[in-house]
Tab-separated table of C-alpha atoms in Angstrom:
chain	number	residue	atom	x	y	z
A	1	UNK	CA	0.000	0.000	0.000
A	2	UNK	CA	1.188	3.504	-0.803
A	3	UNK	CA	1.320	5.794	2.214
A	4	UNK	CA	-0.221	9.201	1.605
A	5	UNK	CA	0.760	12.352	3.450
A	6	UNK	CA	0.524	16.120	3.350
A	7	UNK	CA	2.856	18.952	4.324
A	8	UNK	CA	2.217	21.778	6.764
A	9	UNK	CA	4.444	24.306	5.033
A	10	UNK	CA	6.383	26.636	7.338
A	11	UNK	CA	5.235	29.603	5.270
A	12	UNK	CA	2.157	29.274	7.493
A	13	UNK	CA	2.533	30.929	10.916
A	14	UNK	CA	3.251	28.472	13.756
A	15	UNK	CA	-0.008	29.296	15.509
A	16	UNK	CA	-1.904	27.648	12.634
A	17	UNK	CA	-0.239	24.282	13.187
A	18	UNK	CA	-2.669	23.047	15.839
A	19	UNK	CA	-5.755	23.314	13.625
A	20	UNK	CA	-3.963	21.477	10.821
A	21	UNK	CA	-2.766	18.716	13.153
A	22	UNK	CA	-6.299	18.250	14.468
A	23	UNK	CA	-7.635	18.083	10.912
A	24	UNK	CA	-5.000	15.481	9.983
A	25	UNK	CA	-5.734	13.349	13.053
A	26	UNK	CA	-9.514	13.507	12.736
A	27	UNK	CA	-9.657	12.919	8.981
A	28	UNK	CA	-7.474	9.798	8.975
A	29	UNK	CA	-4.437	11.217	7.156
A	30	UNK	CA	-1.543	8.741	7.132
A	31	UNK	CA	1.278	11.245	7.658
A	32	UNK	CA	1.644	14.974	8.315
A	33	UNK	CA	5.066	16.341	7.389
A	34	UNK	CA	6.862	19.387	8.785
A	35	UNK	CA	9.909	21.222	7.448
A	36	UNK	CA	12.834	22.876	9.163
A	37	UNK	CA	13.489	25.541	6.527
A	38	UNK	CA	15.655	28.518	7.444
A	39	UNK	CA	14.504	30.817	8.898
A	40	UNK	CA	10.932	29.776	9.447
A	41	UNK	CA	9.983	27.128	12.039
A	42	UNK	CA	11.935	24.597	14.097
A	43	UNK	CA	11.489	20.965	13.092
A	44	UNK	CA	11.745	19.358	16.528
A	45	UNK	CA	9.643	21.971	18.325
A	46	UNK	CA	6.816	21.721	15.781
A	47	UNK	CA	7.036	17.908	15.766
A	48	UNK	CA	6.769	17.792	19.565
A	49	UNK	CA	3.681	20.015	19.508
A	50	UNK	CA	2.093	18.050	16.660
A	51	UNK	CA	2.647	14.728	18.417
A	52	UNK	CA	1.171	16.081	21.629
A	53	UNK	CA	-1.894	17.501	19.854
A	54	UNK	CA	-2.701	14.253	18.028
A	55	UNK	CA	-3.432	10.607	18.795
A	56	UNK	CA	-2.769	8.585	15.659
A	57	UNK	CA	-1.357	10.500	12.663
A	58	UNK	CA	2.358	9.966	12.103
A	59	UNK	CA	4.452	13.138	12.103
A	60	UNK	CA	7.371	13.417	9.696
A	61	UNK	CA	10.221	15.907	9.860
A	62	UNK	CA	11.848	16.449	6.523
A	63	UNK	CA	14.506	17.448	7.156
A	64	UNK	CA	16.769	18.487	10.008
A	65	UNK	CA	19.868	20.163	8.447
A	66	UNK	CA	22.866	18.363	9.902
A	67	UNK	CA	25.296	21.338	9.795
A	68	UNK	CA	22.989	23.198	12.214
A	69	UNK	CA	22.681	20.444	14.823
A	70	UNK	CA	25.170	18.658	17.033
A	71	UNK	CA	24.470	14.975	16.493
A	72	UNK	CA	24.206	14.246	20.235
A	73	UNK	CA	21.486	16.895	20.624
A	74	UNK	CA	19.577	15.487	17.657
A	75	UNK	CA	19.813	11.989	19.111
A	76	UNK	CA	18.605	13.204	22.529
A	77	UNK	CA	15.619	15.011	21.020
A	78	UNK	CA	14.554	12.153	18.773
A	79	UNK	CA	14.990	9.653	21.605
A	80	UNK	CA	12.887	11.768	23.962
A	81	UNK	CA	10.010	12.044	21.507
A	82	UNK	CA	10.246	8.366	20.571
A	83	UNK	CA	9.870	7.385	24.217
A	84	UNK	CA	6.891	9.712	24.692
A	85	UNK	CA	5.225	8.931	21.340
A	86	UNK	CA	6.725	5.582	20.262
A	87	UNK	CA	6.659	4.849	16.560
A	88	UNK	CA	4.753	7.964	15.540
A	89	UNK	CA	7.695	10.090	14.424
A	90	UNK	CA	9.374	9.896	11.028
A	91	UNK	CA	12.824	11.467	11.199
A	92	UNK	CA	14.738	12.878	8.260
A	93	UNK	CA	18.103	14.619	8.086
A	94	UNK	CA	19.946	16.232	5.203
A	95	UNK	CA	22.645	18.585	3.956
A	96	UNK	CA	20.475	21.665	4.305
A	97	UNK	CA	20.361	24.376	1.656
A	98	UNK	CA	23.981	25.406	1.302
A	99	UNK	CA	23.264	29.133	0.958
A	100	UNK	CA	21.322	29.030	4.227
A	101	UNK	CA	24.100	27.104	5.933
A	102	UNK	CA	26.525	29.768	4.766
A	103	UNK	CA	24.333	32.521	6.203
A	104	UNK	CA	24.670	31.052	9.708
A	105	UNK	CA	28.350	30.112	9.438
A	106	UNK	CA	27.651	26.371	9.310
A	107	UNK	CA	28.476	25.489	5.721
A	108	UNK	CA	30.570	22.330	5.544
A	109	UNK	CA	33.459	22.042	3.119
A	110	UNK	CA	32.406	18.443	2.427
A	111	UNK	CA	28.657	17.967	2.952
A	112	UNK	CA	28.914	14.317	1.900
A	113	UNK	CA	31.517	13.532	4.560
A	114	UNK	CA	29.462	15.303	7.202
A	115	UNK	CA	26.274	13.449	6.235
A	116	UNK	CA	27.992	10.060	6.287
A	117	UNK	CA	29.585	10.679	9.686
A	118	UNK	CA	26.353	12.117	11.063
A	119	UNK	CA	24.187	9.200	9.935
A	120	UNK	CA	26.566	6.629	11.390
A	121	UNK	CA	26.728	8.413	14.748
A	122	UNK	CA	23.018	9.228	14.974
A	123	UNK	CA	21.878	5.712	14.168
A	124	UNK	CA	24.410	4.270	16.593
A	125	UNK	CA	23.299	6.507	19.454
A	126	UNK	CA	19.632	5.745	18.844
A	127	UNK	CA	20.481	2.040	18.889
A	128	UNK	CA	21.843	2.467	22.418
A	129	UNK	CA	25.502	2.249	21.501
A	130	UNK	CA	28.291	4.000	23.379
A	131	UNK	CA	30.310	5.860	20.798
A	132	UNK	CA	33.747	7.371	20.505
A	133	UNK	CA	34.525	8.846	17.111
A	134	UNK	CA	37.034	11.389	15.856
A	135	UNK	CA	35.845	12.177	12.362
A	136	UNK	CA	36.369	15.191	10.182
A	137	UNK	CA	33.159	16.735	11.539
A	138	UNK	CA	31.716	14.446	14.216
A	139	UNK	CA	33.638	14.344	17.486
A	140	UNK	CA	32.215	12.136	20.263
A	141	UNK	CA	34.080	10.907	23.328
A	142	UNK	CA	32.410	7.978	25.143
A	143	UNK	CA	28.865	9.224	24.407
A	144	UNK	CA	25.729	7.179	25.006
A	145	UNK	CA	22.103	8.114	25.596
A	146	UNK	CA	20.775	7.497	29.096
A	147	UNK	CA	17.260	7.236	27.654
A	148	UNK	CA	17.570	5.641	24.203
A	149	UNK	CA	14.368	4.704	22.408
A	150	UNK	CA	12.870	1.342	23.282
A	151	UNK	CA	13.049	0.627	19.543
A	152	UNK	CA	15.402	2.694	17.418
A	153	UNK	CA	13.442	4.539	14.698
A	154	UNK	CA	14.503	4.463	11.063
A	155	UNK	CA	16.501	7.524	10.049
A	156	UNK	CA	15.774	8.838	6.575
A	157	UNK	CA	17.969	11.261	4.664
A	158	UNK	CA	17.299	13.730	1.880
A	159	UNK	CA	19.132	13.311	-1.398
A	160	UNK	CA	19.125	14.675	-4.930
A	161	UNK	CA	22.396	14.011	-6.775
A	162	UNK	CA	23.892	10.554	-7.352
A	163	UNK	CA	26.729	10.999	-4.834
A	164	UNK	CA	24.347	11.837	-2.010
A	165	UNK	CA	21.994	9.045	-3.074
A	166	UNK	CA	24.850	6.550	-2.760
A	167	UNK	CA	25.704	7.780	0.742
A	168	UNK	CA	22.042	7.564	1.740
A	169	UNK	CA	21.760	4.065	0.315
A	170	UNK	CA	24.812	2.977	2.304
A	171	UNK	CA	24.140	4.755	5.601
A	172	UNK	CA	20.428	5.617	6.035
A	173	UNK	CA	17.203	3.665	6.476
A	174	UNK	CA	15.284	5.470	3.738
A	175	UNK	CA	15.364	8.471	1.422
A	176	UNK	CA	13.390	11.706	1.032
A	177	UNK	CA	13.179	13.158	-2.484
A	178	UNK	CA	12.163	16.744	-3.234
A	179	UNK	CA	9.218	17.871	-5.348
A	180	UNK	CA	11.667	18.486	-8.198
A	181	UNK	CA	11.830	14.717	-8.755
A	182	UNK	CA	9.672	13.457	-11.657
A	183	UNK	CA	8.743	9.803	-12.110
A	184	UNK	CA	11.871	9.051	-14.143
A	185	UNK	CA	13.956	10.648	-11.404
A	186	UNK	CA	12.340	8.400	-8.798
A	187	UNK	CA	13.239	5.331	-10.853
A	188	UNK	CA	16.818	6.489	-11.326
A	189	UNK	CA	17.181	7.282	-7.627
A	190	UNK	CA	15.807	3.873	-6.653
A	191	UNK	CA	18.380	2.164	-8.874
A	192	UNK	CA	21.274	4.082	-7.300
A	193	UNK	CA	19.987	3.458	-3.772
A	194	UNK	CA	19.500	-0.257	-4.401
A	195	UNK	CA	23.003	-0.633	-5.827
A	196	UNK	CA	24.533	1.186	-2.845
A	197	UNK	CA	22.774	-0.730	-0.092
A	198	UNK	CA	24.889	-3.178	1.941
A	199	UNK	CA	24.251	-6.837	1.144
A	200	UNK	CA	23.297	-7.506	4.758
A	201	UNK	CA	20.201	-5.285	4.524
A	202	UNK	CA	19.533	-5.223	0.776
A	203	UNK	CA	16.430	-7.402	1.108
A	204	UNK	CA	14.815	-5.184	3.764
A	205	UNK	CA	12.262	-2.520	2.794
A	206	UNK	CA	13.768	0.893	2.029
A	207	UNK	CA	11.281	3.769	2.264
A	208	UNK	CA	11.264	6.205	-0.639
A	209	UNK	CA	9.402	9.376	0.378
A	210	UNK	CA	8.608	11.824	-2.409
A	211	UNK	CA	7.040	15.281	-2.185
A	212	UNK	CA	4.480	16.085	-4.887
A	213	UNK	CA	3.317	19.674	-5.363
A	214	UNK	CA	-0.475	19.650	-5.575
A	215	UNK	CA	-3.463	21.981	-5.601
A	216	UNK	CA	-7.209	21.662	-5.991
A	217	UNK	CA	-10.103	24.041	-6.350
A	218	UNK	CA	-10.380	27.343	-8.244
A	219	UNK	CA	-7.125	28.523	-9.797
A	220	UNK	CA	-5.301	25.303	-8.868
A	221	UNK	CA	-3.343	24.985	-12.116
A	222	UNK	CA	-2.248	28.602	-11.981
A	223	UNK	CA	-1.105	28.261	-8.365
A	224	UNK	CA	0.953	25.142	-9.138
A	225	UNK	CA	2.539	26.807	-12.180
A	226	UNK	CA	3.394	29.915	-10.168
A	227	UNK	CA	4.911	27.850	-7.358
A	228	UNK	CA	7.104	25.933	-9.801
A	229	UNK	CA	8.242	29.189	-11.446
A	230	UNK	CA	9.097	30.628	-8.034
A	231	UNK	CA	11.320	27.586	-7.364
A	232	UNK	CA	12.865	27.690	-10.879
A	233	UNK	CA	11.422	24.231	-11.545
A	234	UNK	CA	8.949	25.128	-14.264
A	235	UNK	CA	11.260	23.758	-16.970
A	236	UNK	CA	11.306	20.247	-15.477
A	237	UNK	CA	8.582	18.154	-17.144
A	238	UNK	CA	6.044	16.066	-15.232
A	239	UNK	CA	6.165	18.016	-11.959
A	240	UNK	CA	3.177	18.997	-9.867
A	241	UNK	CA	-0.506	18.194	-10.233
A	242	UNK	CA	-3.669	20.288	-10.168
A	243	UNK	CA	-7.244	19.066	-10.261
A	244	UNK	CA	-9.835	17.071	-8.425
A	245	UNK	CA	-9.261	14.027	-6.220
A	246	UNK	CA	-9.245	11.612	-9.156
A	247	UNK	CA	-6.599	13.565	-11.067
A	248	UNK	CA	-4.378	13.859	-8.003
A	249	UNK	CA	-4.845	10.194	-7.050
A	250	UNK	CA	-3.812	9.126	-10.554
A	251	UNK	CA	-0.618	11.168	-10.207
A	252	UNK	CA	0.073	9.643	-6.791
A	253	UNK	CA	-0.268	6.161	-8.264
A	254	UNK	CA	2.055	7.121	-11.117
A	255	UNK	CA	4.661	8.155	-8.517
A	256	UNK	CA	4.085	4.912	-6.600
A	257	UNK	CA	4.586	2.842	-9.740
A	258	UNK	CA	7.902	4.655	-10.232
A	259	UNK	CA	9.091	3.508	-6.796
A	260	UNK	CA	7.713	5.901	-4.181
A	261	UNK	CA	6.536	4.107	-1.037
A	262	UNK	CA	5.157	7.327	0.463
A	263	UNK	CA	3.812	10.260	-1.549
A	264	UNK	CA	3.522	13.481	0.427
A	265	UNK	CA	1.296	16.090	-1.187
A	266	UNK	CA	2.810	19.530	-0.852
A	267	UNK	CA	0.353	22.421	-1.066
A	268	UNK	CA	1.359	25.591	-2.813
A	269	UNK	CA	2.848	28.307	-0.630
A	270	UNK	CA	-0.313	30.353	-1.088
A	271	UNK	CA	-2.738	27.505	-0.256
A	272	UNK	CA	-5.745	29.399	1.170
A	273	UNK	CA	-6.982	26.612	3.456
A	274	UNK	CA	-4.227	24.358	4.902
A	275	UNK	CA	-6.677	22.423	7.105
A	276	UNK	CA	-9.051	21.960	4.192
A	277	UNK	CA	-6.175	20.700	2.042
A	278	UNK	CA	-5.297	18.069	4.661
A	279	UNK	CA	-8.924	16.917	4.877
A	280	UNK	CA	-9.135	16.780	1.074
A	281	UNK	CA	-6.060	14.542	0.910
A	282	UNK	CA	-7.342	12.195	3.631
A	283	UNK	CA	-11.033	12.065	2.774
A	284	UNK	CA	-11.083	12.375	-1.013
A	285	UNK	CA	-7.693	11.353	-2.418
A	286	UNK	CA	-6.804	8.570	0.033
A	287	UNK	CA	-9.819	6.339	-0.844
A	288	UNK	CA	-8.767	6.420	-4.516
A	289	UNK	CA	-5.185	5.264	-3.856
A	290	UNK	CA	-4.678	1.516	-3.301
């Protein structure tokens, strides 16, 4: 079965999150995703609030930029929320937008090296290991969590280019692909990830989460086109979808056939009704997606 989600975009003020979380929980949405985009809203703080305000919907964070966060702090925060809300968080990390990382003095000379070291350390800490490492970026001296999760959660990582995809395939438990990834891009990414995965875990499921820009209602096509132009993605074919539930469900299934295990519908930045969008995804699109 394809998992279906929606994004609460951080262009919305934080005080609107609660109503959207309640709508997601009540309507039966599979997953509600949050972003830690600079300089909008914090990923862990919004995830904690969303988990506390809901009972069943899974809350995804896509993604925590690793240059901004000491890996021990990230492990402590994820572990704390996993113990309070076991199995309901979906945790993603990534390079972060390099221009933003430069603005805060956190840009890494080798983002790939940092991501590899970070994933190894984070997954080890969440598995209850005691770690000493002296890497290029990650420095830990006899560090272990006093309150590790009862069950270590999968750690997903964002990737676009082939080099990052290989690192994610080797070191992460799943991948998050941006809304600039068409169906052919999903297939290509899946091939790279599969080839990079260690033989010991190659047969295990590997989540492939893909964002899909979507809009419904009056002016939907124009809003999607404007959003893609704003992101300089309007020249990439086969991106975004606008229309009724049937049209959007067909696009979701097309993405699933290409290899996505979870399709997360991303409203346009000017979506007039974020709660209504979440209910639309859960109540009208979800029943049409196997």
